[in-house]
Amino acid sequence: MSAATYTISRSTPVSRAAAVAGLILCLFLAAAPWWAGRADLRLMSEIFLYLSLASLWNLLAGYAGLVSVGQQAFVGFGGYMLFAFTMFLGVSPLLAIPIAGVLGAVVALPVAILIFRLRGAYFAIGTWVIAEVFRLVFAQVSDLGGGSGTSLPIDVVKSIAASRSARESTSYWLALGIAVLVIAVAFLFLRSRQGLALTAIRDNELAAKSLGIDIWKTKLVVYIVTAALTAATGALIFLQKLRISPDAAFSVNDWTAFVIFIVVIGGIGTLEGPIIGTIIFFALRETLADLGTIYLLVLGLVAIVVMLRAPKGLWGMLRAKVGIEFFPLARRVVKPSETQDGRHGK
Amino acid sequence: MTLFDSKNQISRRKLLAGAAVGLAAPAILYRTRAYAANPVIKVGHVSPKTGPLAGFGEADEYVIAQIQRLFNAGLQNNGKTYTIEIITKDSQSNPNRAAEVAAELILGEEVDILVGDSTPDTTNPVADQAEVNEVPCITTNCPWQPYFFGRNGDPAKGFEYTYHFFWGLEDVIAAFLDLWGSSGADKKIAGLFPNDADGNAWGDPKLGLPPALAKAGYTLTDPGRYQPLSDDFTSQISAFKEAGCEIVTGNMIPPDFANFWSQAAQQGFKPKVVTIGKALLFPSVIESLGDRGDGLSSEIWWTPNHPFPSSLTGESSADLANGYMEATNRPWTQPIGFKHALFEVTADVIRRTADLDDPQSILEAIRTTDLTTVVGPVNWAVGPVKNVTKTPLVAGQWQKQGDKFELVVTANKHAPEIPTTGEFKLLS
């Protein structure tokens, strides 16, 4: 047979079914304000916000190999931009969120130029140092409460919508929207030419370089896109919290340690991993958080066990066994006679 | 329907939805129970039980169990008996978590009244959630300025749903001046204020300690706000030595104070009086300083010698402290009184509310509170600003008696109803 009769397939029956089910589920979730209670809406919003943080960190660490422990810099920056723009310039919170995203990208550029000079463990520590610098800088801005922090004026919150239920629905849709946006951006990015370069870098940086991929530029694009979306997510997070202080905004535990836990548990370097990880994290938190320090001990134990038993995370283990993929990212060579089942043609 | 018909395929989305529904199920169960035949009033409580502020929540378990036993018998309201359920949540000393659990209590448990205590990191996020979600809220155990101005409060407008009782900076300044005035130390003061909610309020050039000290004829050496969890106080110590300070004051967290105090010893800075807010509240901290803990002084908000009995149990402050010490084998701490008082006020409000189904009616009952609790009178008709009322404050010193440290009240000029229990001694 000549090579021309072979085709390349990316989707599989499972992934096509997942796409349809995913679309239906998105619509179902978008209708949540009509079927879920207020507490459920709030919890689901938080789940979506963590899901987007985890997906973004996964893109950064799992694909671009940029293991950052300083993403709280952009979460906090986004939160502070929301407060600054709404309180001092009277911008609507809904508009302040994309503004926070754009400004996140703007500050990410000089930060990237600085820390991309570092590699491996030095890069990780560098990102943390940058986040601490952000925290200390915002602690000096007395108009934003300095080290004490400040609350979002009630009028600003009420400007989103007049009625309480409309406000709650809006903030829920924003959280769902950002999670869908982040996953869509990650998916489309990975399927693009840039994404192919990224996957090559993930698998072997030296080989990728020898094939002529501009590693520095590819990583820079990922870093800046991630920073922008992380800042927008941060603005949304603090729109829910209503109060910001440097320690809360730049908390390494809340915005990086838990996020790394989610990604590592779920499966780093896959789009499905952060979703599984987020579900596990919230299932643990909702059942165990009242136990105080025991809760944190359990989290640590789970992380250790998963890292030892399933180093590629739960999704990685499942995929190795069953071979399914909901997000069609891999390419498969398909023989003309075998167009229906792409799974074994890999 | 479409979501459930294709049973052999588990999509990630379905898993997500399943998990979300599973997580939400408890909330739905609670909601139906709230309208059961036996009327239940739910009180949500948020405080730090783990993390750096855990000292404030140390007595939670004991105090809340005691109150819950009383509440199980029910409270009378308009001739009807209501069961009161307290649901307490841990803020983990983290303002993010405090906001989250407050929202869970409001939205998930649908509490009728939200209460919270201990430091602005707890009271402020809890009160903010209550204000936006329109739930009556009572907080305590945080000076009122960081609570009120820290939340962008406007004295002309105040807040609608959130009320607070504690003392303020003016009280702590007055109590400290009273303490120092009789000490005989030189009027040269060293100020240590961190860049956090309390430190900024205490060191504020308009509303904090600096103008009050100047007015009382003291000279203050203030080297500026330091970053909390500093490990080096050399520059501050040398500035204090140069200015010849004999009194040290400020508001610190215990690890910062321990650092400062051991470095002061190493560098030969020997003040005669050390009066620090927040750091020196707990016996465990003083004991950890060893002999260097003897003679340190602090503000005192509650002691077993406070002359007010509990409006809920009738027991005296001493009974309350002894009960705790017997049950836990630990020394008493000041938050015990305020935790107890918080639920005294809550019970009183529930008894007096005209219509417990109406938050506005609960707010009316809060506004018209006039109750003497174990920490003193609580009455929102009298207060420095709307939403705030003050309880009495004195000052005193940790003194080693035998092999144990006792907190002795030595200055009570502004709250003479609270007896002094000893004489102030200068540090050797």
PDB file of N, CA and C in Angstrom, chain B residues 242-299:
ATOM      1  N   GLU B 242      19.396  54.159  70.924  1.00  0.00           N
ATOM      2  CA  GLU B 242      19.920  55.502  70.693  1.00  0.00           C
ATOM      3  C   GLU B 242      19.017  56.558  71.325  1.00  0.00           C
ATOM      4  N   ALA B 243      17.685  56.325  71.228  1.00  0.00           N
ATOM      5  CA  ALA B 243      16.746  57.306  71.768  1.00  0.00           C
ATOM      6  C   ALA B 243      16.572  57.139  73.274  1.00  0.00           C
ATOM      7  N   GLY B 244      17.183  56.127  73.844  1.00  0.00           N
ATOM      8  CA  GLY B 244      17.079  55.912  75.286  1.00  0.00           C
ATOM      9  C   GLY B 244      15.680  55.532  75.754  1.00  0.00           C
ATOM     10  N   CYS B 245      14.978  54.715  74.961  1.00  0.00           N
ATOM     11  CA  CYS B 245      13.604  54.345  75.302  1.00  0.00           C
ATOM     12  C   CYS B 245      13.577  53.466  76.554  1.00  0.00           C
ATOM     13  N   GLU B 246      12.622  53.733  77.411  1.00  0.00           N
ATOM     14  CA  GLU B 246      12.469  52.910  78.613  1.00  0.00           C
ATOM     15  C   GLU B 246      11.192  52.079  78.577  1.00  0.00           C
ATOM     16  N   ILE B 247      10.282  52.448  77.678  1.00  0.00           N
ATOM     17  CA  ILE B 247       9.022  51.709  77.564  1.00  0.00           C
ATOM     18  C   ILE B 247       8.913  51.185  76.123  1.00  0.00           C
ATOM     19  N   VAL B 248       8.512  49.934  75.968  1.00  0.00           N
ATOM     20  CA  VAL B 248       8.282  49.395  74.629  1.00  0.00           C
ATOM     21  C   VAL B 248       6.800  49.082  74.498  1.00  0.00           C
ATOM     22  N   THR B 249       6.203  49.525  73.383  1.00  0.00           N
ATOM     23  CA  THR B 249       4.809  49.168  73.170  1.00  0.00           C
ATOM     24  C   THR B 249       4.587  48.811  71.711  1.00  0.00           C
ATOM     25  N   GLY B 250       3.390  48.387  71.383  1.00  0.00           N
ATOM     26  CA  GLY B 250       3.062  48.025  70.011  1.00  0.00           C
ATOM     27  C   GLY B 250       2.060  46.900  69.989  1.00  0.00           C
ATOM     28  N   ASN B 251       1.903  46.336  68.802  1.00  0.00           N
ATOM     29  CA  ASN B 251       0.974  45.226  68.628  1.00  0.00           C
ATOM     30  C   ASN B 251       1.698  44.210  67.773  1.00  0.00           C
ATOM     31  N   MET B 252       1.929  43.017  68.336  1.00  0.00           N
ATOM     32  CA  MET B 252       2.747  42.041  67.599  1.00  0.00           C
ATOM     33  C   MET B 252       2.101  40.676  67.669  1.00  0.00           C
ATOM     34  N   ILE B 253       2.525  39.803  66.758  1.00  0.00           N
ATOM     35  CA  ILE B 253       2.121  38.413  66.905  1.00  0.00           C
ATOM     36  C   ILE B 253       3.198  37.710  67.734  1.00  0.00           C
ATOM     37  N   PRO B 254       2.833  36.635  68.438  1.00  0.00           N
ATOM     38  CA  PRO B 254       3.783  36.027  69.385  1.00  0.00           C
ATOM     39  C   PRO B 254       5.158  35.687  68.791  1.00  0.00           C
ATOM     40  N   PRO B 255       5.283  35.081  67.602  1.00  0.00           N
ATOM     41  CA  PRO B 255       6.637  34.753  67.128  1.00  0.00           C
ATOM     42  C   PRO B 255       7.498  35.989  66.901  1.00  0.00           C
ATOM     43  N   ASP B 256       6.881  37.086  66.419  1.00  0.00           N
ATOM     44  CA  ASP B 256       7.655  38.315  66.219  1.00  0.00           C
ATOM     45  C   ASP B 256       8.147  38.857  67.548  1.00  0.00           C
ATOM     46  N   PHE B 257       7.243  38.829  68.550  1.00  0.00           N
ATOM     47  CA  PHE B 257       7.669  39.354  69.843  1.00  0.00           C
ATOM     48  C   PHE B 257       8.807  38.519  70.416  1.00  0.00           C
ATOM     49  N   ALA B 258       8.691  37.189  70.312  1.00  0.00           N
ATOM     50  CA  ALA B 258       9.733  36.312  70.866  1.00  0.00           C
ATOM     51  C   ALA B 258      11.074  36.632  70.214  1.00  0.00           C
ATOM     52  N   ASN B 259      11.072  36.855  68.909  1.00  0.00           N
ATOM     53  CA  ASN B 259      12.296  37.238  68.196  1.00  0.00           C
ATOM     54  C   ASN B 259      12.850  38.545  68.700  1.00  0.00           C
ATOM     55  N   PHE B 260      11.961  39.541  68.750  1.00  0.00           N
ATOM     56  CA  PHE B 260      12.383  40.866  69.195  1.00  0.00           C
ATOM     57  C   PHE B 260      12.977  40.790  70.592  1.00  0.00           C
ATOM     58  N   TRP B 261      12.300  40.066  71.472  1.00  0.00           N
ATOM     59  CA  TRP B 261      12.665  40.068  72.885  1.00  0.00           C
ATOM     60  C   TRP B 261      13.999  39.359  73.109  1.00  0.00           C
ATOM     61  N   SER B 262      14.262  38.276  72.354  1.00  0.00           N
ATOM     62  CA  SER B 262      15.557  37.617  72.561  1.00  0.00           C
ATOM     63  C   SER B 262      16.674  38.443  71.920  1.00  0.00           C
ATOM     64  N   GLN B 263      16.383  39.103  70.790  1.00  0.00           N
ATOM     65  CA  GLN B 263      17.419  39.949  70.180  1.00  0.00           C
ATOM     66  C   GLN B 263      17.706  41.175  71.047  1.00  0.00           C
ATOM     67  N   ALA B 264      16.659  41.687  71.724  1.00  0.00           N
ATOM     68  CA  ALA B 264      16.870  42.822  72.632  1.00  0.00           C
ATOM     69  C   ALA B 264      17.836  42.422  73.741  1.00  0.00           C
ATOM     70  N   ALA B 265      17.669  41.193  74.242  1.00  0.00           N
ATOM     71  CA  ALA B 265      18.566  40.723  75.307  1.00  0.00           C
ATOM     72  C   ALA B 265      19.986  40.601  74.786  1.00  0.00           C
ATOM     73  N   GLN B 266      20.142  40.009  73.588  1.00  0.00           N
ATOM     74  CA  GLN B 266      21.479  39.828  73.016  1.00  0.00           C
ATOM     75  C   GLN B 266      22.169  41.165  72.787  1.00  0.00           C
ATOM     76  N   GLN B 267      21.379  42.173  72.382  1.00  0.00           N
ATOM     77  CA  GLN B 267      21.988  43.444  71.997  1.00  0.00           C
ATOM     78  C   GLN B 267      21.974  44.452  73.133  1.00  0.00           C
ATOM     79  N   GLY B 268      21.646  43.990  74.334  1.00  0.00           N
ATOM     80  CA  GLY B 268      21.766  44.842  75.504  1.00  0.00           C
ATOM     81  C   GLY B 268      20.744  45.959  75.594  1.00  0.00           C
ATOM     82  N   PHE B 269      19.558  45.769  75.016  1.00  0.00           N
ATOM     83  CA  PHE B 269      18.497  46.771  75.172  1.00  0.00           C
ATOM     84  C   PHE B 269      17.615  46.337  76.341  1.00  0.00           C
ATOM     85  N   LYS B 270      17.595  47.160  77.416  1.00  0.00           N
ATOM     86  CA  LYS B 270      16.883  46.737  78.634  1.00  0.00           C
ATOM     87  C   LYS B 270      15.819  47.757  79.024  1.00  0.00           C
ATOM     88  N   PRO B 271      14.666  47.712  78.400  1.00  0.00           N
ATOM     89  CA  PRO B 271      13.596  48.641  78.785  1.00  0.00           C
ATOM     90  C   PRO B 271      13.041  48.287  80.164  1.00  0.00           C
ATOM     91  N   LYS B 272      12.384  49.278  80.792  1.00  0.00           N
ATOM     92  CA  LYS B 272      11.844  49.025  82.135  1.00  0.00           C
ATOM     93  C   LYS B 272      10.424  48.490  82.074  1.00  0.00           C
ATOM     94  N   VAL B 273       9.730  48.857  80.973  1.00  0.00           N
ATOM     95  CA  VAL B 273       8.345  48.403  80.824  1.00  0.00           C
ATOM     96  C   VAL B 273       8.165  47.881  79.401  1.00  0.00           C
ATOM     97  N   VAL B 274       7.554  46.711  79.232  1.00  0.00           N
ATOM     98  CA  VAL B 274       7.234  46.201  77.900  1.00  0.00           C
ATOM     99  C   VAL B 274       5.746  45.851  77.868  1.00  0.00           C
ATOM    100  N   THR B 275       4.967  46.676  77.155  1.00  0.00           N
ATOM    101  CA  THR B 275       3.524  46.476  77.098  1.00  0.00           C
ATOM    102  C   THR B 275       3.120  46.290  75.640  1.00  0.00           C
ATOM    103  N   ILE B 276       2.794  45.081  75.274  1.00  0.00           N
ATOM    104  CA  ILE B 276       2.535  44.772  73.865  1.00  0.00           C
ATOM    105  C   ILE B 276       1.133  44.186  73.723  1.00  0.00           C
ATOM    106  N   GLY B 277       0.414  44.661  72.733  1.00  0.00           N
ATOM    107  CA  GLY B 277      -0.918  44.104  72.459  1.00  0.00           C
ATOM    108  C   GLY B 277      -0.813  42.795  71.709  1.00  0.00           C
ATOM    109  N   LYS B 278      -1.805  41.957  71.857  1.00  0.00           N
ATOM    110  CA  LYS B 278      -2.001  40.711  71.112  1.00  0.00           C
ATOM    111  C   LYS B 278      -0.985  39.607  71.413  1.00  0.00           C
ATOM    112  N   ALA B 279       0.347  39.935  71.451  1.00  0.00           N
ATOM    113  CA  ALA B 279       1.352  38.865  71.597  1.00  0.00           C
ATOM    114  C   ALA B 279       1.325  38.235  72.978  1.00  0.00           C
ATOM    115  N   LEU B 280       0.955  39.029  73.996  1.00  0.00           N
ATOM    116  CA  LEU B 280       1.160  38.565  75.371  1.00  0.00           C
ATOM    117  C   LEU B 280      -0.143  38.146  76.038  1.00  0.00           C
ATOM    118  N   LEU B 281      -1.118  37.708  75.226  1.00  0.00           N
ATOM    119  CA  LEU B 281      -2.414  37.357  75.791  1.00  0.00           C
ATOM    120  C   LEU B 281      -2.420  35.977  76.415  1.00  0.00           C
ATOM    121  N   PHE B 282      -1.646  35.044  75.842  1.00  0.00           N
ATOM    122  CA  PHE B 282      -1.839  33.646  76.211  1.00  0.00           C
ATOM    123  C   PHE B 282      -0.744  33.124  77.127  1.00  0.00           C
ATOM    124  N   PRO B 283      -1.123  32.384  78.184  1.00  0.00           N
ATOM    125  CA  PRO B 283      -0.141  31.845  79.117  1.00  0.00           C
ATOM    126  C   PRO B 283       0.908  30.988  78.420  1.00  0.00           C
ATOM    127  N   SER B 284       0.502  30.270  77.359  1.00  0.00           N
ATOM    128  CA  SER B 284       1.462  29.385  76.674  1.00  0.00           C
ATOM    129  C   SER B 284       2.622  30.202  76.091  1.00  0.00           C
ATOM    130  N   VAL B 285       2.313  31.403  75.577  1.00  0.00           N
ATOM    131  CA  VAL B 285       3.356  32.255  74.999  1.00  0.00           C
ATOM    132  C   VAL B 285       4.308  32.730  76.089  1.00  0.00           C
ATOM    133  N   ILE B 286       3.745  33.161  77.200  1.00  0.00           N
ATOM    134  CA  ILE B 286       4.572  33.678  78.300  1.00  0.00           C
ATOM    135  C   ILE B 286       5.477  32.562  78.826  1.00  0.00           C
ATOM    136  N   GLU B 287       4.906  31.367  78.974  1.00  0.00           N
ATOM    137  CA  GLU B 287       5.714  30.251  79.470  1.00  0.00           C
ATOM    138  C   GLU B 287       6.863  29.922  78.518  1.00  0.00           C
ATOM    139  N   SER B 288       6.609  30.069  77.222  1.00  0.00           N
ATOM    140  CA  SER B 288       7.651  29.744  76.245  1.00  0.00           C
ATOM    141  C   SER B 288       8.821  30.721  76.335  1.00  0.00           C
ATOM    142  N   LEU B 289       8.607  31.891  76.946  1.00  0.00           N
ATOM    143  CA  LEU B 289       9.696  32.864  77.067  1.00  0.00           C
ATOM    144  C   LEU B 289      10.557  32.593  78.298  1.00  0.00           C
ATOM    145  N   GLY B 290      10.127  31.667  79.150  1.00  0.00           N
ATOM    146  CA  GLY B 290      10.892  31.336  80.350  1.00  0.00           C
ATOM    147  C   GLY B 290      10.907  32.508  81.324  1.00  0.00           C
ATOM    148  N   ASP B 291      12.056  32.737  82.002  1.00  0.00           N
ATOM    149  CA  ASP B 291      12.131  33.814  82.982  1.00  0.00           C
ATOM    150  C   ASP B 291      11.978  35.185  82.351  1.00  0.00           C
ATOM    151  N   ARG B 292      12.280  35.270  81.045  1.00  0.00           N
ATOM    152  CA  ARG B 292      12.139  36.563  80.358  1.00  0.00           C
ATOM    153  C   ARG B 292      10.668  36.954  80.192  1.00  0.00           C
ATOM    154  N   GLY B 293       9.751  36.046  80.514  1.00  0.00           N
ATOM    155  CA  GLY B 293       8.326  36.361  80.415  1.00  0.00           C
ATOM    156  C   GLY B 293       7.828  37.105  81.643  1.00  0.00           C
ATOM    157  N   ASP B 294       8.580  37.026  82.734  1.00  0.00           N
ATOM    158  CA  ASP B 294       8.144  37.640  83.990  1.00  0.00           C
ATOM    159  C   ASP B 294       8.157  39.150  83.866  1.00  0.00           C
ATOM    160  N   GLY B 295       7.034  39.800  84.185  1.00  0.00           N
ATOM    161  CA  GLY B 295       6.978  41.255  84.203  1.00  0.00           C
ATOM    162  C   GLY B 295       6.509  41.902  82.922  1.00  0.00           C
ATOM    163  N   LEU B 296       6.279  41.122  81.856  1.00  0.00           N
ATOM    164  CA  LEU B 296       5.741  41.717  80.624  1.00  0.00           C
ATOM    165  C   LEU B 296       4.294  42.119  80.875  1.00  0.00           C
ATOM    166  N   SER B 297       3.845  43.152  80.165  1.00  0.00           N
ATOM    167  CA  SER B 297       2.486  43.625  80.432  1.00  0.00           C
ATOM    168  C   SER B 297       1.667  43.719  79.153  1.00  0.00           C
ATOM    169  N   SER B 298       0.354  43.791  79.342  1.00  0.00           N
ATOM    170  CA  SER B 298      -0.557  43.640  78.211  1.00  0.00           C
ATOM    171  C   SER B 298      -1.910  44.246  78.561  1.00  0.00           C
ATOM    172  N   GLU B 299      -2.742  44.434  77.547  1.00  0.00           N
ATOM    173  CA  GLU B 299      -4.126  44.836  77.803  1.00  0.00           C
ATOM    174  C   GLU B 299      -4.893  43.621  78.328  1.00  0.00           C
TER     175      GLU B 299
END
